[in-house]
Amino acid sequence: MVHHTIAPSSTSASSASSKISPMTLTLLRLVSTALIVGTLAACSSPPPASPSRTPAIPAPFPSLPPGAVVLPGDTGPLPAPMAQPKSRWVPVRWAELPGFTEDALHEAWNAWIKSCERPAPPFTALCSDVRQLSIATAEEQRAWLIARLQPYRVEATDGNPDGLLTAYYEPMMDGARQPGNGFNVPIYRTPAGLGARKPWYTRQQIESMPEAQAALAGRAIAWLRDPVESMVLHIQGSGRLRITEADGSVSLVRVAYAGTNDQPYQSIGRWLLDQGYTRDATWPGIRAWLAANPQRTNELMWTNPRYVFFREEPLNPLDAGFGPRGAQGVPLTPGRSIAVDRQSIPYGTPVWLASSGPQVQLNRMVMAQDTGSAILGAVRADFFTGWGPEAGDIAGRLKQNLRLWALWPK
């Protein structure tokens, strides 16, 4: 799933798991109350070749939050920092992670089990334990994390640990299989011969040139009522449609990202701000401007030349409990999946996320499972909020500070 972020005007389903053996449960309970990391470390996988480790002496103990103490099992020497193409990772104590002892980890475990459908090599050896731990207590899960993973504070290459959190969601919209009765905005499949012309036609050309229209003839999946809804779908990269079929029945389907015209993405909200037409570039603000200027709808929409093509997917009850597949290739979990810059954090990495602002207060474990064209930088994340109006309201307004810690196998 590749999505974009519109510029704002101001700054679960049951998881697949197996039972834990009595021996495993006993070991986990011992870990949570005793310092036995040395014993468990002998079972850990060796450090992976990537990310690369920066030659350095073991890092000193970092300063901990006021009143924090070293957690049981987290007493050994810290490893060296690690390097990524766009970030550096600095090892820290688990006590540095805000809210680590309070998070509802079972929610994150659902997302991690999804990642284990297509695990990154450094985490493959851990997936058996991850599946077993899905029925463990939060204390047992935390003890296992401390025993098997090392937290690293993610920083820019200049040492700045502060970044930006935004959010995205899966919109739900009404559609029709045939145009008419107000449904006149098409959602297209990938056209034949798309790769033969790069870049393909711009949004304006697709909607106005006979050649582009001919290439898309018969390729409409469904038709929407509102060009703004269509733009929302194009920016988010996926959506759920309640489609009225030709026989009058209603189907619920997902339209997932299938490709683009290879034109650059431009934010319509940013254009309105730059032109001085509005001070509110949220979706409600954009709709208000269009309501006052309906004759300028095409002018606004055509400022974004990028056009997204979709594929239709069935949405059974199990699939409906998760989001679309992210760039890692696994379904996204509301509130526990993030999009990242993969040059800073590899897909499939568990990440501790801390963000405090007017919209949400977040201290939790999430999984790096997606990407987006606007999600660039060392400390940058897009938070998947789910689907529907409430998720869309949060996603449309969330823009606040961020700190990240990558949780990497020892």
mmCIF file of C-alpha atoms in Angstrom:
data_model
loop_
_atom_site.group_PDB
_atom_site.id
_atom_site.type_symbol
_atom_site.label_atom_id
_atom_site.label_comp_id
_atom_site.label_asym_id
_atom_site.label_seq_id
_atom_site.Cartn_x
_atom_site.Cartn_y
_atom_site.Cartn_z
ATOM 1 C CA MET A 1 0.000 0.000 0.000
ATOM 2 C CA VAL A 2 1.542 3.290 -1.089
ATOM 3 C CA HIS A 3 -0.163 6.389 0.225
ATOM 4 C CA HIS A 4 0.476 10.110 0.419
ATOM 5 C CA THR A 5 -0.061 12.723 3.099
ATOM 6 C CA ILE A 6 -2.112 15.842 2.512
ATOM 7 C CA ALA A 7 -0.557 18.939 4.065
ATOM 8 C CA PRO A 8 -2.703 20.032 7.060
ATOM 9 C CA SER A 9 -2.990 23.666 8.014
ATOM 10 C CA SER A 10 -1.565 23.186 11.469
ATOM 11 C CA THR A 11 1.397 21.955 12.748
ATOM 12 C CA SER A 12 -9.086 -7.086 16.476
ATOM 13 C CA ALA A 13 -9.290 -10.192 14.789
ATOM 14 C CA SER A 14 -8.160 -13.424 16.436
ATOM 15 C CA SER A 15 -4.546 -14.306 15.788
ATOM 16 C CA ALA A 16 -3.074 -17.559 14.532
ATOM 17 C CA SER A 17 -1.255 -19.071 17.461
ATOM 18 C CA SER A 18 -0.305 -22.355 19.066
ATOM 19 C CA LYS A 19 -0.197 -23.406 22.689
ATOM 20 C CA ILE A 20 2.816 -22.755 24.895
ATOM 21 C CA SER A 21 4.427 -25.769 26.432
ATOM 22 C CA PRO A 22 4.579 -25.913 30.261
ATOM 23 C CA MET A 23 8.371 -25.648 30.096
ATOM 24 C CA THR A 24 8.141 -22.473 28.036
ATOM 25 C CA LEU A 25 5.663 -20.892 30.402
ATOM 26 C CA THR A 26 7.816 -21.748 33.372
ATOM 27 C CA LEU A 27 10.866 -20.209 31.737
ATOM 28 C CA LEU A 28 8.978 -17.047 30.839
ATOM 29 C CA ARG A 29 7.710 -16.596 34.384
ATOM 30 C CA LEU A 30 11.219 -17.016 35.732
ATOM 31 C CA VAL A 31 12.512 -14.411 33.302
ATOM 32 C CA SER A 32 10.011 -11.866 34.520
ATOM 33 C CA THR A 33 11.219 -12.138 38.095
ATOM 34 C CA ALA A 34 14.909 -13.023 37.868
ATOM 35 C CA LEU A 35 17.975 -11.840 36.009
ATOM 36 C CA ILE A 36 18.690 -14.703 33.664
ATOM 37 C CA VAL A 37 19.547 -12.895 30.448
ATOM 38 C CA GLY A 38 22.894 -14.624 30.278
ATOM 39 C CA THR A 39 21.180 -17.991 30.011
ATOM 40 C CA LEU A 40 18.702 -16.840 27.363
ATOM 41 C CA ALA A 41 21.336 -14.979 25.345
ATOM 42 C CA ALA A 42 22.962 -18.281 24.446
ATOM 43 C CA CYS A 43 19.808 -19.100 22.468
ATOM 44 C CA SER A 44 19.713 -15.785 20.630
ATOM 45 C CA SER A 45 20.444 -15.539 16.926
ATOM 46 C CA PRO A 46 23.769 -13.879 15.984
ATOM 47 C CA PRO A 47 23.772 -10.187 15.036
ATOM 48 C CA PRO A 48 22.627 -9.729 11.429
ATOM 49 C CA ALA A 49 24.863 -8.292 8.769
ATOM 50 C CA SER A 50 22.456 -5.382 8.251
ATOM 51 C CA PRO A 51 22.012 -2.827 9.750
ATOM 52 C CA SER A 52 25.785 -2.392 9.993
ATOM 53 C CA ARG A 53 27.366 -1.845 13.358
ATOM 54 C CA THR A 54 29.447 1.267 13.825
ATOM 55 C CA PRO A 55 32.894 0.429 15.231
ATOM 56 C CA ALA A 56 32.792 1.812 18.738
ATOM 57 C CA ILE A 57 33.295 0.912 22.353
ATOM 58 C CA PRO A 58 30.144 -0.274 24.156
ATOM 59 C CA ALA A 59 27.812 2.646 24.679
ATOM 60 C CA PRO A 60 27.539 4.067 28.208
ATOM 61 C CA PHE A 61 24.331 3.760 30.173
ATOM 62 C CA PRO A 62 22.032 6.482 28.846
ATOM 63 C CA SER A 63 20.239 8.804 31.188
ATOM 64 C CA LEU A 64 16.875 7.354 32.162
ATOM 65 C CA PRO A 65 13.571 9.112 32.790
ATOM 66 C CA PRO A 66 13.235 10.583 36.319
ATOM 67 C CA GLY A 67 12.440 7.846 38.791
ATOM 68 C CA ALA A 68 13.125 5.052 36.289
ATOM 69 C CA VAL A 69 15.039 1.978 37.341
ATOM 70 C CA VAL A 70 16.802 -0.664 35.288
ATOM 71 C CA LEU A 71 14.252 -3.361 34.522
ATOM 72 C CA PRO A 72 14.853 -6.987 35.547
ATOM 73 C CA GLY A 73 16.829 -8.767 32.852
ATOM 74 C CA ASP A 74 18.269 -5.565 31.370
ATOM 75 C CA THR A 75 21.608 -5.336 33.158
ATOM 76 C CA GLY A 76 24.248 -6.474 30.668
ATOM 77 C CA PRO A 77 26.588 -4.154 28.761
ATOM 78 C CA LEU A 78 25.032 -2.252 25.893
ATOM 79 C CA PRO A 79 26.123 -3.099 22.350
ATOM 80 C CA ALA A 80 27.655 -0.660 19.879
ATOM 81 C CA PRO A 81 25.484 1.776 17.897
ATOM 82 C CA MET A 82 24.141 0.593 14.546
ATOM 83 C CA ALA A 83 23.947 2.430 11.224
ATOM 84 C CA GLN A 84 21.212 2.601 8.611
ATOM 85 C CA PRO A 85 21.412 4.541 5.318
ATOM 86 C CA LYS A 86 19.282 7.401 6.708
ATOM 87 C CA SER A 87 19.590 6.994 10.470
ATOM 88 C CA ARG A 88 21.738 5.849 13.312
ATOM 89 C CA TRP A 89 20.538 3.618 16.110
ATOM 90 C CA VAL A 90 21.798 4.244 19.635
ATOM 91 C CA PRO A 91 21.376 1.393 22.175
ATOM 92 C CA VAL A 92 19.416 2.250 25.301
ATOM 93 C CA ARG A 93 17.932 0.598 28.379
ATOM 94 C CA TRP A 94 14.347 -0.618 28.201
ATOM 95 C CA ALA A 95 13.442 1.833 30.956
ATOM 96 C CA GLU A 96 14.008 4.692 28.515
ATOM 97 C CA LEU A 97 10.948 3.652 26.498
ATOM 98 C CA PRO A 98 7.978 5.752 27.689
ATOM 99 C CA GLY A 99 5.121 3.588 28.928
ATOM 100 C CA PHE A 100 6.890 0.278 28.318
ATOM 101 C CA THR A 101 5.439 -1.337 31.439
ATOM 102 C CA GLU A 102 1.868 -0.166 30.673
ATOM 103 C CA ASP A 103 1.295 -1.029 27.007
ATOM 104 C CA ALA A 104 -1.366 -3.584 26.036
ATOM 105 C CA LEU A 105 1.166 -5.712 24.220
ATOM 106 C CA HIS A 106 -1.337 -8.331 23.033
ATOM 107 C CA GLU A 107 -2.625 -5.771 20.529
ATOM 108 C CA ALA A 108 0.860 -5.362 19.078
ATOM 109 C CA TRP A 109 1.265 -9.147 19.038
ATOM 110 C CA ASN A 110 -1.586 -9.418 16.518
ATOM 111 C CA ALA A 111 0.353 -7.150 14.167
ATOM 112 C CA TRP A 112 3.603 -9.038 14.792
ATOM 113 C CA ILE A 113 1.957 -12.364 13.922
ATOM 114 C CA LYS A 114 0.926 -10.793 10.632
ATOM 115 C CA SER A 115 4.547 -9.753 10.034
ATOM 116 C CA CYS A 116 5.561 -13.361 10.613
ATOM 117 C CA GLU A 117 3.661 -14.263 7.432
ATOM 118 C CA ARG A 118 6.536 -12.542 5.594
ATOM 119 C CA PRO A 119 9.258 -12.049 8.190
ATOM 120 C CA ALA A 120 12.443 -10.102 7.585
ATOM 121 C CA PRO A 121 15.490 -12.405 7.935
ATOM 122 C CA PRO A 122 16.648 -11.076 11.335
ATOM 123 C CA PHE A 123 13.217 -11.906 12.815
ATOM 124 C CA THR A 124 12.510 -15.261 11.157
ATOM 125 C CA ALA A 125 14.017 -17.244 14.038
ATOM 126 C CA LEU A 126 11.812 -15.397 16.543
ATOM 127 C CA CYS A 127 8.462 -16.078 14.876
ATOM 128 C CA SER A 128 7.900 -19.436 16.563
ATOM 129 C CA ASP A 129 8.185 -17.747 19.956
ATOM 130 C CA VAL A 130 6.043 -14.824 18.793
ATOM 131 C CA ARG A 131 3.205 -17.165 17.825
ATOM 132 C CA GLN A 132 3.411 -19.055 21.114
ATOM 133 C CA LEU A 133 3.489 -15.845 23.131
ATOM 134 C CA SER A 134 0.181 -14.678 21.647
ATOM 135 C CA ILE A 135 -1.580 -16.386 24.605
ATOM 136 C CA ALA A 136 0.981 -15.327 27.223
ATOM 137 C CA THR A 137 0.446 -12.600 29.793
ATOM 138 C CA ALA A 138 1.687 -9.065 29.234
ATOM 139 C CA GLU A 139 4.352 -9.634 31.890
ATOM 140 C CA GLU A 140 5.612 -12.731 30.060
ATOM 141 C CA GLN A 141 5.613 -10.889 26.761
ATOM 142 C CA ARG A 142 7.582 -7.991 28.263
ATOM 143 C CA ALA A 143 10.097 -10.363 29.837
ATOM 144 C CA TRP A 144 10.621 -12.083 26.489
ATOM 145 C CA LEU A 145 11.149 -8.756 24.751
ATOM 146 C CA ILE A 146 13.821 -7.795 27.277
ATOM 147 C CA ALA A 147 15.524 -11.168 26.923
ATOM 148 C CA ARG A 148 15.566 -11.374 23.133
ATOM 149 C CA LEU A 149 15.562 -7.824 21.787
ATOM 150 C CA GLN A 150 17.683 -4.700 22.225
ATOM 151 C CA PRO A 151 16.050 -1.269 21.952
ATOM 152 C CA TYR A 152 17.841 1.371 19.881
ATOM 153 C CA ARG A 153 16.872 5.036 19.838
ATOM 154 C CA VAL A 154 16.418 6.069 16.197
ATOM 155 C CA GLU A 155 18.158 9.331 15.373
ATOM 156 C CA ALA A 156 18.968 11.359 12.289
ATOM 157 C CA THR A 157 22.589 11.128 11.211
ATOM 158 C CA ASP A 158 23.204 14.473 12.970
ATOM 159 C CA GLY A 159 21.961 12.994 16.264
ATOM 160 C CA ASN A 160 18.483 14.556 16.298
ATOM 161 C CA PRO A 161 15.980 12.076 17.852
ATOM 162 C CA ASP A 162 12.888 14.195 17.160
ATOM 163 C CA GLY A 163 10.612 13.665 14.174
ATOM 164 C CA LEU A 164 7.070 13.855 12.824
ATOM 165 C CA LEU A 165 4.024 11.606 13.204
ATOM 166 C CA THR A 166 1.073 11.746 10.818
ATOM 167 C CA ALA A 167 -1.657 9.184 10.168
ATOM 168 C CA TYR A 168 -3.588 7.486 7.385
ATOM 169 C CA TYR A 169 -6.672 5.309 7.133
ATOM 170 C CA GLU A 170 -8.877 3.237 4.832
ATOM 171 C CA PRO A 171 -11.891 5.307 3.733
ATOM 172 C CA MET A 172 -15.341 3.759 3.320
ATOM 173 C CA MET A 173 -17.425 5.031 0.403
ATOM 174 C CA ASP A 174 -20.567 4.267 -1.546
ATOM 175 C CA GLY A 175 -20.160 3.285 -5.185
ATOM 176 C CA ALA A 176 -22.038 1.870 -8.160
ATOM 177 C CA ARG A 177 -21.050 -0.571 -10.897
ATOM 178 C CA GLN A 178 -22.544 1.654 -13.589
ATOM 179 C CA PRO A 179 -22.403 5.435 -13.990
ATOM 180 C CA GLY A 180 -25.543 7.473 -13.428
ATOM 181 C CA ASN A 181 -27.799 8.678 -10.604
ATOM 182 C CA GLY A 182 -25.018 10.933 -9.353
ATOM 183 C CA PHE A 183 -22.271 8.306 -9.594
ATOM 184 C CA ASN A 184 -19.986 9.740 -12.280
ATOM 185 C CA VAL A 185 -16.412 9.612 -10.905
ATOM 186 C CA PRO A 186 -14.640 6.404 -12.040
ATOM 187 C CA ILE A 187 -12.190 4.269 -10.080
ATOM 188 C CA TYR A 188 -9.979 2.528 -12.627
ATOM 189 C CA ARG A 189 -8.020 -0.691 -12.892
ATOM 190 C CA THR A 190 -4.517 -0.471 -14.308
ATOM 191 C CA PRO A 191 -4.784 0.247 -18.051
ATOM 192 C CA ALA A 192 -3.249 -2.087 -20.602
ATOM 193 C CA GLY A 193 0.120 -0.850 -21.814
ATOM 194 C CA LEU A 194 0.724 1.315 -18.747
ATOM 195 C CA GLY A 195 4.413 0.450 -18.648
ATOM 196 C CA ALA A 196 4.959 1.292 -22.311
ATOM 197 C CA ARG A 197 4.605 5.001 -21.623
ATOM 198 C CA LYS A 198 6.457 6.462 -18.623
ATOM 199 C CA PRO A 199 5.291 8.697 -17.184
ATOM 200 C CA TRP A 200 1.720 8.006 -18.254
ATOM 201 C CA TYR A 201 -0.889 10.705 -18.813
ATOM 202 C CA THR A 202 -1.406 13.297 -16.059
ATOM 203 C CA ARG A 203 -4.628 13.475 -14.055
ATOM 204 C CA GLN A 204 -5.845 16.313 -16.255
ATOM 205 C CA GLN A 205 -5.050 14.372 -19.427
ATOM 206 C CA ILE A 206 -6.713 11.214 -18.095
ATOM 207 C CA GLU A 207 -9.905 13.139 -17.455
ATOM 208 C CA SER A 208 -9.918 15.210 -20.655
ATOM 209 C CA MET A 209 -7.899 13.597 -23.500
ATOM 210 C CA PRO A 210 -9.638 11.138 -25.872
ATOM 211 C CA GLU A 211 -6.469 9.007 -26.134
ATOM 212 C CA ALA A 212 -6.286 8.491 -22.374
ATOM 213 C CA GLN A 213 -10.026 7.872 -22.121
ATOM 214 C CA ALA A 214 -9.783 5.231 -24.859
ATOM 215 C CA ALA A 215 -7.009 3.431 -22.986
ATOM 216 C CA LEU A 216 -9.245 3.253 -19.916
ATOM 217 C CA ALA A 217 -12.448 2.227 -21.651
ATOM 218 C CA GLY A 218 -14.033 -0.698 -19.820
ATOM 219 C CA ARG A 219 -11.482 -0.486 -16.980
ATOM 220 C CA ALA A 220 -13.710 1.128 -14.335
ATOM 221 C CA ILE A 221 -14.128 -0.934 -11.155
ATOM 222 C CA ALA A 222 -16.872 1.321 -9.827
ATOM 223 C CA TRP A 223 -18.134 4.888 -9.868
ATOM 224 C CA LEU A 224 -18.200 7.363 -6.957
ATOM 225 C CA ARG A 225 -20.362 10.414 -6.392
ATOM 226 C CA ASP A 226 -17.752 12.940 -5.333
ATOM 227 C CA PRO A 227 -14.384 13.950 -6.860
ATOM 228 C CA VAL A 228 -13.153 14.783 -3.358
ATOM 229 C CA GLU A 229 -13.919 11.209 -2.269
ATOM 230 C CA SER A 230 -11.974 9.998 -5.271
ATOM 231 C CA MET A 231 -8.997 12.166 -4.318
ATOM 232 C CA VAL A 232 -9.158 10.871 -0.733
ATOM 233 C CA LEU A 233 -9.036 7.328 -2.098
ATOM 234 C CA HIS A 234 -6.089 8.165 -4.357
ATOM 235 C CA ILE A 235 -4.149 9.739 -1.501
ATOM 236 C CA GLN A 236 -4.842 6.985 1.038
ATOM 237 C CA GLY A 237 -4.055 4.274 -1.524
ATOM 238 C CA SER A 238 -6.842 1.891 -0.501
ATOM 239 C CA GLY A 239 -10.478 1.924 0.489
ATOM 240 C CA ARG A 240 -13.661 -0.024 1.153
ATOM 241 C CA LEU A 241 -16.601 0.388 -1.203
ATOM 242 C CA ARG A 242 -20.261 -0.402 -0.578
ATOM 243 C CA ILE A 243 -21.152 -1.095 -4.204
ATOM 244 C CA THR A 244 -24.665 -1.212 -5.579
ATOM 245 C CA GLU A 245 -24.603 -3.985 -8.167
ATOM 246 C CA ALA A 246 -26.594 -4.046 -11.399
ATOM 247 C CA ASP A 247 -29.269 -6.265 -9.773
ATOM 248 C CA GLY A 248 -29.673 -3.847 -6.877
ATOM 249 C CA SER A 249 -27.762 -5.909 -4.311
ATOM 250 C CA VAL A 250 -24.987 -4.324 -2.269
ATOM 251 C CA SER A 251 -21.454 -5.741 -2.006
ATOM 252 C CA LEU A 252 -18.638 -4.709 0.303
ATOM 253 C CA VAL A 253 -15.263 -4.853 -1.461
ATOM 254 C CA ARG A 254 -11.790 -3.452 -1.010
ATOM 255 C CA VAL A 255 -10.037 -1.488 -3.725
ATOM 256 C CA ALA A 256 -6.296 -1.796 -3.168
ATOM 257 C CA TYR A 257 -3.387 0.104 -4.686
ATOM 258 C CA ALA A 258 -2.255 -1.387 -8.013
ATOM 259 C CA GLY A 259 -0.028 1.326 -9.513
ATOM 260 C CA THR A 260 0.235 4.950 -10.602
ATOM 261 C CA ASN A 261 0.810 7.002 -13.735
ATOM 262 C CA ASP A 262 4.352 7.776 -12.482
ATOM 263 C CA GLN A 263 3.590 11.483 -12.261
ATOM 264 C CA PRO A 264 4.738 13.465 -9.185
ATOM 265 C CA TYR A 265 2.376 13.799 -6.231
ATOM 266 C CA GLN A 266 1.288 17.340 -5.352
ATOM 267 C CA SER A 267 -0.883 18.148 -2.341
ATOM 268 C CA ILE A 268 -4.129 19.927 -3.227
ATOM 269 C CA GLY A 269 -4.266 21.231 0.344
ATOM 270 C CA ARG A 270 -0.802 22.747 -0.008
ATOM 271 C CA TRP A 271 -1.882 24.415 -3.265
ATOM 272 C CA LEU A 272 -4.860 26.042 -1.535
ATOM 273 C CA LEU A 273 -2.595 27.280 1.254
ATOM 274 C CA ASP A 274 0.050 28.600 -1.134
ATOM 275 C CA GLN A 275 -2.571 30.467 -3.170
ATOM 276 C CA GLY A 276 -3.977 32.026 -0.015
ATOM 277 C CA TYR A 277 -7.422 30.532 -0.698
ATOM 278 C CA THR A 278 -7.817 28.941 2.730
ATOM 279 C CA ARG A 279 -6.186 28.607 6.122
ATOM 280 C CA ASP A 280 -7.753 25.199 6.688
ATOM 281 C CA ALA A 281 -6.335 22.535 4.373
ATOM 282 C CA THR A 282 -7.960 19.615 6.194
ATOM 283 C CA TRP A 283 -10.568 17.663 4.219
ATOM 284 C CA PRO A 284 -13.441 19.617 5.808
ATOM 285 C CA GLY A 285 -11.653 22.843 4.824
ATOM 286 C CA ILE A 286 -11.124 21.642 1.249
ATOM 287 C CA ARG A 287 -14.774 20.638 0.964
ATOM 288 C CA ALA A 288 -15.859 24.047 2.289
ATOM 289 C CA TRP A 289 -13.725 25.834 -0.328
ATOM 290 C CA LEU A 290 -15.131 23.669 -3.125
ATOM 291 C CA ALA A 291 -18.683 24.254 -1.929
ATOM 292 C CA ALA A 292 -18.021 27.978 -2.325
ATOM 293 C CA ASN A 293 -16.166 27.506 -5.632
ATOM 294 C CA PRO A 294 -17.734 24.498 -7.409
ATOM 295 C CA GLN A 295 -16.698 25.779 -10.831
ATOM 296 C CA ARG A 296 -13.031 25.386 -9.812
ATOM 297 C CA THR A 297 -13.216 21.677 -8.895
ATOM 298 C CA ASN A 298 -11.202 20.493 -11.892
ATOM 299 C CA GLU A 299 -8.665 23.283 -11.438
ATOM 300 C CA LEU A 300 -8.016 22.133 -7.879
ATOM 301 C CA MET A 301 -7.933 18.404 -8.615
ATOM 302 C CA TRP A 302 -5.655 18.841 -11.617
ATOM 303 C CA THR A 303 -2.977 20.518 -9.487
ATOM 304 C CA ASN A 304 -2.131 16.939 -8.426
ATOM 305 C CA PRO A 305 -0.959 15.196 -11.632
ATOM 306 C CA ARG A 306 -0.536 11.789 -9.942
ATOM 307 C CA TYR A 307 -3.286 9.261 -10.594
ATOM 308 C CA VAL A 308 -3.691 5.944 -8.775
ATOM 309 C CA PHE A 309 -5.041 2.712 -10.244
ATOM 310 C CA PHE A 310 -6.660 0.002 -8.127
ATOM 311 C CA ARG A 311 -7.501 -3.671 -8.024
ATOM 312 C CA GLU A 312 -10.660 -5.106 -6.497
ATOM 313 C CA GLU A 313 -10.357 -7.579 -3.638
ATOM 314 C CA PRO A 314 -13.127 -9.521 -1.857
ATOM 315 C CA LEU A 315 -13.673 -8.553 1.749
ATOM 316 C CA ASN A 316 -14.709 -11.549 3.841
ATOM 317 C CA PRO A 317 -15.328 -11.186 7.615
ATOM 318 C CA LEU A 318 -11.760 -12.200 8.497
ATOM 319 C CA ASP A 319 -10.190 -9.762 6.027
ATOM 320 C CA ALA A 320 -12.525 -7.029 7.240
ATOM 321 C CA GLY A 321 -10.889 -7.211 10.675
ATOM 322 C CA PHE A 322 -7.609 -5.945 9.252
ATOM 323 C CA GLY A 323 -6.539 -3.205 6.911
ATOM 324 C CA PRO A 324 -5.137 -3.520 3.393
ATOM 325 C CA ARG A 325 -1.760 -5.111 2.751
ATOM 326 C CA GLY A 326 1.114 -2.730 3.333
ATOM 327 C CA ALA A 327 4.401 -2.575 1.488
ATOM 328 C CA GLN A 328 5.718 -5.482 3.582
ATOM 329 C CA GLY A 329 2.987 -7.606 2.005
ATOM 330 C CA VAL A 330 0.952 -8.273 5.164
ATOM 331 C CA PRO A 331 -2.401 -6.849 6.338
ATOM 332 C CA LEU A 332 -2.197 -3.714 8.463
ATOM 333 C CA THR A 333 -3.474 -3.668 12.043
ATOM 334 C CA PRO A 334 -5.325 -0.537 13.237
ATOM 335 C CA GLY A 335 -3.348 1.302 15.896
ATOM 336 C CA ARG A 336 -0.368 -1.052 15.623
ATOM 337 C CA SER A 337 0.966 -0.662 12.058
ATOM 338 C CA ILE A 338 3.052 2.236 10.829
ATOM 339 C CA ALA A 339 4.509 3.332 7.520
ATOM 340 C CA VAL A 340 8.184 4.258 7.662
ATOM 341 C CA ASP A 341 11.111 5.211 5.478
ATOM 342 C CA ARG A 342 12.665 1.783 4.869
ATOM 343 C CA GLN A 343 16.087 3.445 4.564
ATOM 344 C CA SER A 344 15.740 4.255 8.253
ATOM 345 C CA ILE A 345 13.776 1.256 9.614
ATOM 346 C CA PRO A 346 13.441 -2.066 7.714
ATOM 347 C CA TYR A 347 10.004 -3.589 7.149
ATOM 348 C CA GLY A 348 8.967 -6.081 9.797
ATOM 349 C CA THR A 349 10.818 -4.328 12.615
ATOM 350 C CA PRO A 350 8.964 -3.917 15.934
ATOM 351 C CA VAL A 351 9.217 -0.285 16.962
ATOM 352 C CA TRP A 352 8.458 1.593 20.157
ATOM 353 C CA LEU A 353 6.564 4.781 19.325
ATOM 354 C CA ALA A 354 6.135 7.796 21.600
ATOM 355 C CA SER A 355 4.118 10.853 20.589
ATOM 356 C CA SER A 356 2.364 13.483 22.642
ATOM 357 C CA GLY A 357 0.117 16.134 21.161
ATOM 358 C CA PRO A 358 -3.353 17.643 20.957
ATOM 359 C CA GLN A 359 -4.826 14.743 18.968
ATOM 360 C CA VAL A 360 -3.505 11.598 20.678
ATOM 361 C CA GLN A 361 -1.098 10.442 23.385
ATOM 362 C CA LEU A 362 0.771 7.364 22.195
ATOM 363 C CA ASN A 363 3.321 5.184 23.994
ATOM 364 C CA ARG A 364 3.188 1.746 22.399
ATOM 365 C CA MET A 365 4.772 -1.008 20.380
ATOM 366 C CA VAL A 366 3.978 -0.934 16.663
ATOM 367 C CA MET A 367 5.222 -2.747 13.571
ATOM 368 C CA ALA A 368 6.932 -1.145 10.560
ATOM 369 C CA GLN A 369 4.802 -2.663 7.775
ATOM 370 C CA ASP A 370 4.226 -0.006 5.147
ATOM 371 C CA THR A 371 5.652 2.995 3.337
ATOM 372 C CA GLY A 372 4.419 6.152 1.619
ATOM 373 C CA SER A 373 5.765 8.681 -0.836
ATOM 374 C CA ALA A 374 5.674 11.428 1.812
ATOM 375 C CA ILE A 375 7.107 9.272 4.593
ATOM 376 C CA LEU A 376 10.769 10.191 4.335
ATOM 377 C CA GLY A 377 13.415 10.716 7.000
ATOM 378 C CA ALA A 378 15.041 9.060 9.978
ATOM 379 C CA VAL A 379 12.324 9.699 12.581
ATOM 380 C CA ARG A 380 9.167 9.720 10.467
ATOM 381 C CA ALA A 381 6.062 7.554 10.708
ATOM 382 C CA ASP A 382 2.518 7.388 9.389
ATOM 383 C CA PHE A 383 0.166 5.766 11.901
ATOM 384 C CA PHE A 384 -2.567 3.491 10.516
ATOM 385 C CA THR A 385 -5.795 4.409 12.332
ATOM 386 C CA GLY A 386 -8.152 1.875 10.725
ATOM 387 C CA TRP A 387 -11.221 2.550 8.556
ATOM 388 C CA GLY A 388 -14.349 4.618 8.541
ATOM 389 C CA PRO A 389 -15.222 8.206 9.531
ATOM 390 C CA GLU A 390 -13.699 8.203 13.035
ATOM 391 C CA ALA A 391 -10.396 6.818 11.749
ATOM 392 C CA GLY A 392 -10.496 9.376 8.956
ATOM 393 C CA ASP A 393 -11.076 12.248 11.362
ATOM 394 C CA ILE A 394 -8.011 11.311 13.408
ATOM 395 C CA ALA A 395 -5.896 10.673 10.328
ATOM 396 C CA GLY A 396 -6.854 13.983 8.752
ATOM 397 C CA ARG A 397 -5.747 16.013 11.759
ATOM 398 C CA LEU A 398 -2.829 14.135 13.293
ATOM 399 C CA LYS A 399 0.464 15.972 12.960
ATOM 400 C CA GLN A 400 2.660 16.009 16.029
ATOM 401 C CA ASN A 401 6.053 15.208 17.551
ATOM 402 C CA LEU A 402 7.559 11.746 17.404
ATOM 403 C CA ARG A 403 10.324 9.593 18.870
ATOM 404 C CA LEU A 404 11.063 6.039 17.785
ATOM 405 C CA TRP A 405 13.045 3.092 19.161
ATOM 406 C CA ALA A 406 13.827 0.098 16.922
ATOM 407 C CA LEU A 407 13.613 -3.261 18.727
ATOM 408 C CA TRP A 408 16.275 -5.493 17.151
ATOM 409 C CA PRO A 409 17.294 -9.101 17.903
ATOM 410 C CA LYS A 410 20.290 -9.458 20.204
#
